[in-house]
mmCIF file of C-alpha atoms and ligand atoms in Angstrom:
data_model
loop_
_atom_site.group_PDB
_atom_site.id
_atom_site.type_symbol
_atom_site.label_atom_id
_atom_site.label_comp_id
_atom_site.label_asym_id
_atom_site.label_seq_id
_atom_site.Cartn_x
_atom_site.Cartn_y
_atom_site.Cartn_z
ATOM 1 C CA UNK Z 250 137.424 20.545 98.802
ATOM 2 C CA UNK Z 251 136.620 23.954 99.820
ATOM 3 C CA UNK Z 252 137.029 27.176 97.602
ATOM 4 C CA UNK Z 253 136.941 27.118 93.904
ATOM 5 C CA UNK Z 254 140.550 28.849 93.313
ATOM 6 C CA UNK Z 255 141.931 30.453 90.034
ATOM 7 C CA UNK Z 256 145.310 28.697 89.410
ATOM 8 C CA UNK Z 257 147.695 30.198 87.034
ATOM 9 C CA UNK Z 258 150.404 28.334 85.473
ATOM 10 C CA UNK Z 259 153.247 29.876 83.320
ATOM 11 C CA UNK Z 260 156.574 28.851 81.824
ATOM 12 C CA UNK Z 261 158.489 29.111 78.709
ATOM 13 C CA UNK Z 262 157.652 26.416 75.874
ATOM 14 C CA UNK Z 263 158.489 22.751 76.291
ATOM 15 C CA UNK Z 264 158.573 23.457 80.196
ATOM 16 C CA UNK Z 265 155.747 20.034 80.596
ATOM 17 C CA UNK Z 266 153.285 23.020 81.443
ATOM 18 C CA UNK Z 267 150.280 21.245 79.462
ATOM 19 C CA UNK Z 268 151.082 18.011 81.000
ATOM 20 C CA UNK Z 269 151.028 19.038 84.007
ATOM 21 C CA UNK Z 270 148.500 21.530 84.245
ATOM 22 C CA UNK Z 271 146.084 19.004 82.728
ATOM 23 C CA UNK Z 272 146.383 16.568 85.479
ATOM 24 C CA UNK Z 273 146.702 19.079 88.517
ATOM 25 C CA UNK Z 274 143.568 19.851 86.748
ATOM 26 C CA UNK Z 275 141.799 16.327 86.650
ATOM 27 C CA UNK Z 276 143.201 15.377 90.207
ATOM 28 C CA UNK Z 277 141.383 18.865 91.482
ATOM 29 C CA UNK Z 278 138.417 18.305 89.408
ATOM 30 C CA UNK Z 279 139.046 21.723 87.637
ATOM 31 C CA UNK Z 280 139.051 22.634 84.517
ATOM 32 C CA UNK Z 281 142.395 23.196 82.431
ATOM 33 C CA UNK Z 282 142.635 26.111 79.907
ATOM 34 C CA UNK Z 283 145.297 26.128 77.313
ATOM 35 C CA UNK Z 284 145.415 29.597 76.092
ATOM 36 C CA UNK Z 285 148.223 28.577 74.129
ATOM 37 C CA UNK Z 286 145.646 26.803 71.836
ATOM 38 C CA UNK Z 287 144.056 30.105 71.280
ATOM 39 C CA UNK Z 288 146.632 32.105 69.963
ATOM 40 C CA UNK Z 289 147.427 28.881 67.868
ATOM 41 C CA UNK Z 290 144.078 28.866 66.190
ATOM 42 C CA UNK Z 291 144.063 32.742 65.528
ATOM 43 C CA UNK Z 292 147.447 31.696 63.660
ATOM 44 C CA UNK Z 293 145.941 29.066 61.699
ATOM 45 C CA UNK Z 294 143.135 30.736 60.483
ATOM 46 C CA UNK Z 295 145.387 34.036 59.232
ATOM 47 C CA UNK Z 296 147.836 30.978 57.811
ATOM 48 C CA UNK Z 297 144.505 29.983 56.259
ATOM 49 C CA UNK Z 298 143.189 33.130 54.995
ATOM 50 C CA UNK Z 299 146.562 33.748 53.617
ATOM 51 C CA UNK Z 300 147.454 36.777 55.659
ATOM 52 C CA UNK Z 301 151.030 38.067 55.789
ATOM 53 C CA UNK Z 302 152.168 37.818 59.239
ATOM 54 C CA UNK Z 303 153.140 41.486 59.566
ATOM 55 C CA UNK Z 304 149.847 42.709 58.663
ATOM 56 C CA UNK Z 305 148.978 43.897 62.335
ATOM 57 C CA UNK Z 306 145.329 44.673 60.861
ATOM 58 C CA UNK Z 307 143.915 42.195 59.661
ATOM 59 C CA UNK Z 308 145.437 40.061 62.204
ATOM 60 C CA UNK Z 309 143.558 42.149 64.857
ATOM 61 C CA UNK Z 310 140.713 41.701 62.535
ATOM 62 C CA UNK Z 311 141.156 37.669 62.298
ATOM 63 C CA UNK Z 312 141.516 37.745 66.335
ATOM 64 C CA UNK Z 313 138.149 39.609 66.808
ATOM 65 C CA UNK Z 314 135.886 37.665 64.491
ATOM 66 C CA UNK Z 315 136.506 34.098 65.125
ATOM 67 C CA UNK Z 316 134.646 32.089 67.620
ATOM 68 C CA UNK Z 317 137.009 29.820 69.710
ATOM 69 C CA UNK Z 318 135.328 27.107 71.982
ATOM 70 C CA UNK Z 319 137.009 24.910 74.341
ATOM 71 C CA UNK Z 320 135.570 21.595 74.922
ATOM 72 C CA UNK Z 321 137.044 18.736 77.334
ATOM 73 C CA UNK Z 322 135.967 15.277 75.242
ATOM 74 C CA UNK Z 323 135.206 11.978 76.346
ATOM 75 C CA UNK Z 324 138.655 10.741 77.372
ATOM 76 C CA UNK Z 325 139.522 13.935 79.010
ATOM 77 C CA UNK Z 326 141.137 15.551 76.376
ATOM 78 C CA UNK Z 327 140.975 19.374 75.863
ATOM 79 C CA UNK Z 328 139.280 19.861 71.993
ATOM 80 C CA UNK Z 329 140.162 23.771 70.679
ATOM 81 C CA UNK Z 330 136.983 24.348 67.771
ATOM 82 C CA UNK Z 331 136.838 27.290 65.665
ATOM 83 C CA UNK Z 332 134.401 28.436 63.540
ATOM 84 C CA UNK Z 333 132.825 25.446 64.748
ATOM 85 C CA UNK Z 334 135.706 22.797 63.726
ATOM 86 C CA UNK Z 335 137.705 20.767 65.827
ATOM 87 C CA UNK Z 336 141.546 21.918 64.891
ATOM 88 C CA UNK Z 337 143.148 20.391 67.908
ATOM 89 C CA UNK Z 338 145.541 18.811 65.331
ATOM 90 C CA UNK Z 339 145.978 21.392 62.891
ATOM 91 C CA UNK Z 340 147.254 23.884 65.334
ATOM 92 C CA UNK Z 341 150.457 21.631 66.479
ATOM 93 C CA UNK Z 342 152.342 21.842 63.390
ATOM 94 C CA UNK Z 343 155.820 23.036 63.120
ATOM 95 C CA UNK Z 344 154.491 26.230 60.771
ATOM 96 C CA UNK Z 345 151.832 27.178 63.360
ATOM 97 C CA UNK Z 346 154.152 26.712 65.744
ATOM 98 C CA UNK Z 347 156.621 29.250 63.584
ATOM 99 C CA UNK Z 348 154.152 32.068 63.299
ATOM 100 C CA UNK Z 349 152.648 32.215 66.329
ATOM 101 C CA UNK Z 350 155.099 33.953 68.451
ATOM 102 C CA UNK Z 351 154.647 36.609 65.807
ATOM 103 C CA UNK Z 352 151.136 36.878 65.869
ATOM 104 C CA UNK Z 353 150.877 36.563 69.515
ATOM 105 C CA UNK Z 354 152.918 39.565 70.290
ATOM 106 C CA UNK Z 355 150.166 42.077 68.423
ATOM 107 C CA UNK Z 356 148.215 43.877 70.633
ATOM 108 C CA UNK Z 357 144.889 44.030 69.552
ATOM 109 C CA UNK Z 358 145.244 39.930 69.251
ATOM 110 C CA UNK Z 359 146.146 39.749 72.831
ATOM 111 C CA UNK Z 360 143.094 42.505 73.920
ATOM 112 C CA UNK Z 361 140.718 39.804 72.388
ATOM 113 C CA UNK Z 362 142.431 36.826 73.979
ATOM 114 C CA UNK Z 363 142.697 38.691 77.274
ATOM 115 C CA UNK Z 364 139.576 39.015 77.583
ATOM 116 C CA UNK Z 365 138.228 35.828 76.752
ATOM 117 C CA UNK Z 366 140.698 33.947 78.944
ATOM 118 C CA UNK Z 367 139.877 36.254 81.542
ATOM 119 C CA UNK Z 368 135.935 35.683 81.352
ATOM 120 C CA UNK Z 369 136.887 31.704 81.354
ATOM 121 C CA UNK Z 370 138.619 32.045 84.575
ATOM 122 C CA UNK Z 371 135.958 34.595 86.159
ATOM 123 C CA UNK Z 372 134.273 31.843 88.337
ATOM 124 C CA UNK Z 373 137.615 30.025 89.564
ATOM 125 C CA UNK Z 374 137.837 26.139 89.057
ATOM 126 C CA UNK Z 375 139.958 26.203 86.923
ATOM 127 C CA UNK Z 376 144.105 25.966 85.931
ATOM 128 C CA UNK Z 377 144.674 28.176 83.271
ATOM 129 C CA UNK Z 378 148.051 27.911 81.502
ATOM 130 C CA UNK Z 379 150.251 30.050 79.132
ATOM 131 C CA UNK Z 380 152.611 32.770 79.502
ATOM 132 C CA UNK Z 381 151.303 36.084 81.260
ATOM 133 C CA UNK Z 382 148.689 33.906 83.041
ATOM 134 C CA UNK Z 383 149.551 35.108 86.542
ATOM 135 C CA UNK Z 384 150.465 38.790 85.808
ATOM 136 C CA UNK Z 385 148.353 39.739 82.928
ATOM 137 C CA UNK Z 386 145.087 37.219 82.905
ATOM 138 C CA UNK Z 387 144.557 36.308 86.431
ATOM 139 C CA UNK Z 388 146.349 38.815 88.467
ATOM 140 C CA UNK Z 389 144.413 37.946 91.130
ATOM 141 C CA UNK Z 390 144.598 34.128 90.952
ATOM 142 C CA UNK Z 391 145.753 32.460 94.558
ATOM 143 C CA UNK Z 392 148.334 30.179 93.204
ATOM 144 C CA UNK Z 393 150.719 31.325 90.789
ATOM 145 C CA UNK Z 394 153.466 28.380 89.305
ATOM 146 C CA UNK Z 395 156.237 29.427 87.125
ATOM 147 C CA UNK Z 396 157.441 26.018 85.585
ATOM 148 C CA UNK Z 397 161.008 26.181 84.082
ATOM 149 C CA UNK Z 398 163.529 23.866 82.835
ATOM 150 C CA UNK Z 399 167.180 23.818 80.764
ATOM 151 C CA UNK Z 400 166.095 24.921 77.280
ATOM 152 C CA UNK Z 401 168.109 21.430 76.217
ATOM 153 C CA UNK Z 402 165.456 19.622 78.225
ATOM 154 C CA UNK Z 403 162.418 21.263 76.637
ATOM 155 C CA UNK Z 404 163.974 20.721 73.303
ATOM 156 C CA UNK Z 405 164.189 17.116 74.016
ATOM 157 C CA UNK Z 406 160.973 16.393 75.496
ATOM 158 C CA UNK Z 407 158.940 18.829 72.637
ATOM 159 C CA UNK Z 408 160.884 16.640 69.911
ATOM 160 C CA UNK Z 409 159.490 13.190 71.710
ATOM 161 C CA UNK Z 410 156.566 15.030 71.551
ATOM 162 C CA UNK Z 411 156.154 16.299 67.679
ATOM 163 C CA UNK Z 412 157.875 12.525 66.506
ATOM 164 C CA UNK Z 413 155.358 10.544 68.841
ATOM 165 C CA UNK Z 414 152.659 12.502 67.033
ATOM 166 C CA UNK Z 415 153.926 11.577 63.599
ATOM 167 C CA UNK Z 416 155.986 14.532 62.448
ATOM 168 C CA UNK Z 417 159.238 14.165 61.483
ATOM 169 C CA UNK Z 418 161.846 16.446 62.491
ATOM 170 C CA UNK Z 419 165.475 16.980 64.123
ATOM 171 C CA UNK Z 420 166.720 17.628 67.528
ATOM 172 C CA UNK Z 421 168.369 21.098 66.105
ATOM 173 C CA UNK Z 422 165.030 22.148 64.694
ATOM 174 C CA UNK Z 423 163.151 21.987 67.757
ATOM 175 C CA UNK Z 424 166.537 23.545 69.989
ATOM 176 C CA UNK Z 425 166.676 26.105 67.561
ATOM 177 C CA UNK Z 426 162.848 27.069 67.549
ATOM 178 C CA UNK Z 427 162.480 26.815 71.310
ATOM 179 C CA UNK Z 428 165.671 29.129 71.906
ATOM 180 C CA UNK Z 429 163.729 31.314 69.131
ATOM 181 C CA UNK Z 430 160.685 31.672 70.737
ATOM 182 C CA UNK Z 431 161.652 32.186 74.292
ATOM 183 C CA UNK Z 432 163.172 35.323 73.020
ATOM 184 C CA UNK Z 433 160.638 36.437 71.287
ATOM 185 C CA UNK Z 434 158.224 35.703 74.234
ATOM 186 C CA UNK Z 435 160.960 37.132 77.063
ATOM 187 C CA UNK Z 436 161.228 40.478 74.963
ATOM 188 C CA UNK Z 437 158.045 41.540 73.325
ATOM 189 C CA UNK Z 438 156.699 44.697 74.726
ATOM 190 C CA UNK Z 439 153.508 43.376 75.528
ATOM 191 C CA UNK Z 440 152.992 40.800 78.450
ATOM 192 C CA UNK Z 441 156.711 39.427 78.135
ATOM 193 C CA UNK Z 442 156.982 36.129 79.891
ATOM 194 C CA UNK Z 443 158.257 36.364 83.135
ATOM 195 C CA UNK Z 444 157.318 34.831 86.560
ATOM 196 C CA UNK Z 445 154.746 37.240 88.293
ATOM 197 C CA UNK Z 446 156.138 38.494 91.599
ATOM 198 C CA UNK Z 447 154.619 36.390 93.629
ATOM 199 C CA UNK Z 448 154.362 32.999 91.230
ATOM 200 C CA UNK Z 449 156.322 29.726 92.708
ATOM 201 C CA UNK Z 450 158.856 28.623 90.706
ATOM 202 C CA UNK Z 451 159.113 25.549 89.359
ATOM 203 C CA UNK Z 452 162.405 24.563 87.987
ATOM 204 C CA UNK Z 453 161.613 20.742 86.524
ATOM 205 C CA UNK Z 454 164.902 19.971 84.599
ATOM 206 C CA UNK Z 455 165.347 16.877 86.881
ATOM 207 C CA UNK Z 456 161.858 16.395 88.349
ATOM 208 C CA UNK Z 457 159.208 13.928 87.035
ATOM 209 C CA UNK Z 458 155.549 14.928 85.740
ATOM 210 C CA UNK Z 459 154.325 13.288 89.035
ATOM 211 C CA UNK Z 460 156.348 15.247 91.367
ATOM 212 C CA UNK Z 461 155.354 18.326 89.970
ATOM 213 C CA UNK Z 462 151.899 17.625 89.775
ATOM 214 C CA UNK Z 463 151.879 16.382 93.393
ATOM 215 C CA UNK Z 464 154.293 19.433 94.410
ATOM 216 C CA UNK Z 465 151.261 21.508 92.423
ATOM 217 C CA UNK Z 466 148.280 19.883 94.121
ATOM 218 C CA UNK Z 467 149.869 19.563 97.267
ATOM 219 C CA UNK Z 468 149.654 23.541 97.433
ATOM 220 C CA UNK Z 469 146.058 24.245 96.237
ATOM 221 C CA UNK Z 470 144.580 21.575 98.185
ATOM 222 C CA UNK Z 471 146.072 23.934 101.575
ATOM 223 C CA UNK Z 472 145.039 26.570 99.672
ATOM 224 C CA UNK Z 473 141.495 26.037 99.487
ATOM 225 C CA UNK Z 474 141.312 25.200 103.017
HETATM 226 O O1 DC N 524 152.085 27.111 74.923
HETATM 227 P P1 DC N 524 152.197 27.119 73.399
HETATM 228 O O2 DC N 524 153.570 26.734 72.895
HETATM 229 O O3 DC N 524 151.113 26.339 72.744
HETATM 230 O O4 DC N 524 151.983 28.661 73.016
HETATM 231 C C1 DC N 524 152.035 29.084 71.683
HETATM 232 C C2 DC N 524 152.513 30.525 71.597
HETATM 233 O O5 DC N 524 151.501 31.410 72.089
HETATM 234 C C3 DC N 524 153.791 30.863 72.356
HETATM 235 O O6 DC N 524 154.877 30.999 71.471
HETATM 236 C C4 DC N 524 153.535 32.173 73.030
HETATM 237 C C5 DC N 524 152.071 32.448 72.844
HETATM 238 N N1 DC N 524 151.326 32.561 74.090
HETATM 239 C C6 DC N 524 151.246 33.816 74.662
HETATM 240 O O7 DC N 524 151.838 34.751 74.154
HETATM 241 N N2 DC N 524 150.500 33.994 75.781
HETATM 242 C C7 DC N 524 149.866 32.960 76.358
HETATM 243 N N3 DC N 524 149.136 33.170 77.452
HETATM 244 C C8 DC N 524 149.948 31.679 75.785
HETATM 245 C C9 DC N 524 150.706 31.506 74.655
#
């Protein structure tokens, strides 16, 4: 394949964005960053340090001091460390999960993660996923997807999700969160989510993982000419 591109994926939650950006990015032999992950270990580790979650400070201050390393493992899998420890686990839980729409909408949280994500994707090669990928992080990426589906659908597939991994919760819950958060995300003053202006979008409500990542791949592979 020719040129190493910057593509930029970004969706509300539950839209399949980190299935399907991590196999667009296996088939294209790039690599996949979850920036979600990020802002979901800066959470943990204020959740850890006990800080309240409108303390815009020492959230800033949490944000700037930790070292977060992404690592793909063995079978593929993208590991989030900080501080040194894996917490690929720790950072799924429902709390996390709770807080970090908060903590993700401070400023001086998003400088730091702006930054990093936006030395990660310097060198192209890679699919970089979250929310303000194509208009904040990668403005300049050539392929920008904006993956959407009914917020009943991402309900249902994040509750698979959570109960396959072993939590227990109900259906209402994880509607209830998910309707929650895409406010939260679609209003905050900084980096709302929305599709950049000139971001493909995606709507998957009735397509399969496969025919999004082929729809996906199909494009960056003309891309790259
Ligand atoms: O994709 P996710 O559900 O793991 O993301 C967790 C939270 O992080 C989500 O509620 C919004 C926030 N986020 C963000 O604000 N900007 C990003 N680029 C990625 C995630």
């Amino acid at each position: 394949m020719g040129r190493l591109l910057k593509i930029a994926i970004d969706g509300p939650a539950g839209a399949g964005k980190s299935t399907v950006a991590k196999l667009a990015a296996e088939r294209l032999g790039y690599l996949y960053i979850d920036t979600g992950a990020m802002y979901r270990a800066v959470t943990l580790q204020a959740l850890m340090d006990k800080v309240d979650m409108s303390d815009e400070t020492n959230l800033t201050r949490i944000a700037e001091s930790v070292d977060l390393v992404l690592r793909v493992d063995t079978n593929g899998n993208t590991r989030i460390f900080l501080n040194g420890v894996d917490v690929s686990t720790q950072i799924r839980t429902p709390l996390v999960s709770r807080c970090v729409s908060v903590v993700s909408q401070i400023q001086g949280v998003r400088h730091k993660m702006t930054r990093l994500q936006k030395e990660m994707g310097a060198a192209g090669g890679v699919v970089m996923e979250g929310r303000d990928i194509g208009t904040k992080v990668l403005p300049d990426a050539e392929m920008k997807f904006f993956l959407t589906a009914s917020v009943e659908e991402r309900a249902r597939r994040r509750h698979a999700e959570l109960t396959e991994r072993g939590f227990t919760v109900a259906y209402e819950e994880v509607f209830e969160d998910i309707a929650q958060r895409d406010n939260i995300d679609s209003n905050r003053a900084m980096a709302p989510l929305k599709p950049a202006s000139n971001a493909e979008i995606i709507d998957c409500t009735s397509m399969t993982v496969e025919q999004v990542v082929d729809l996906i791949v199909g494009r960056v592979s003309r891309g790259a000419g």
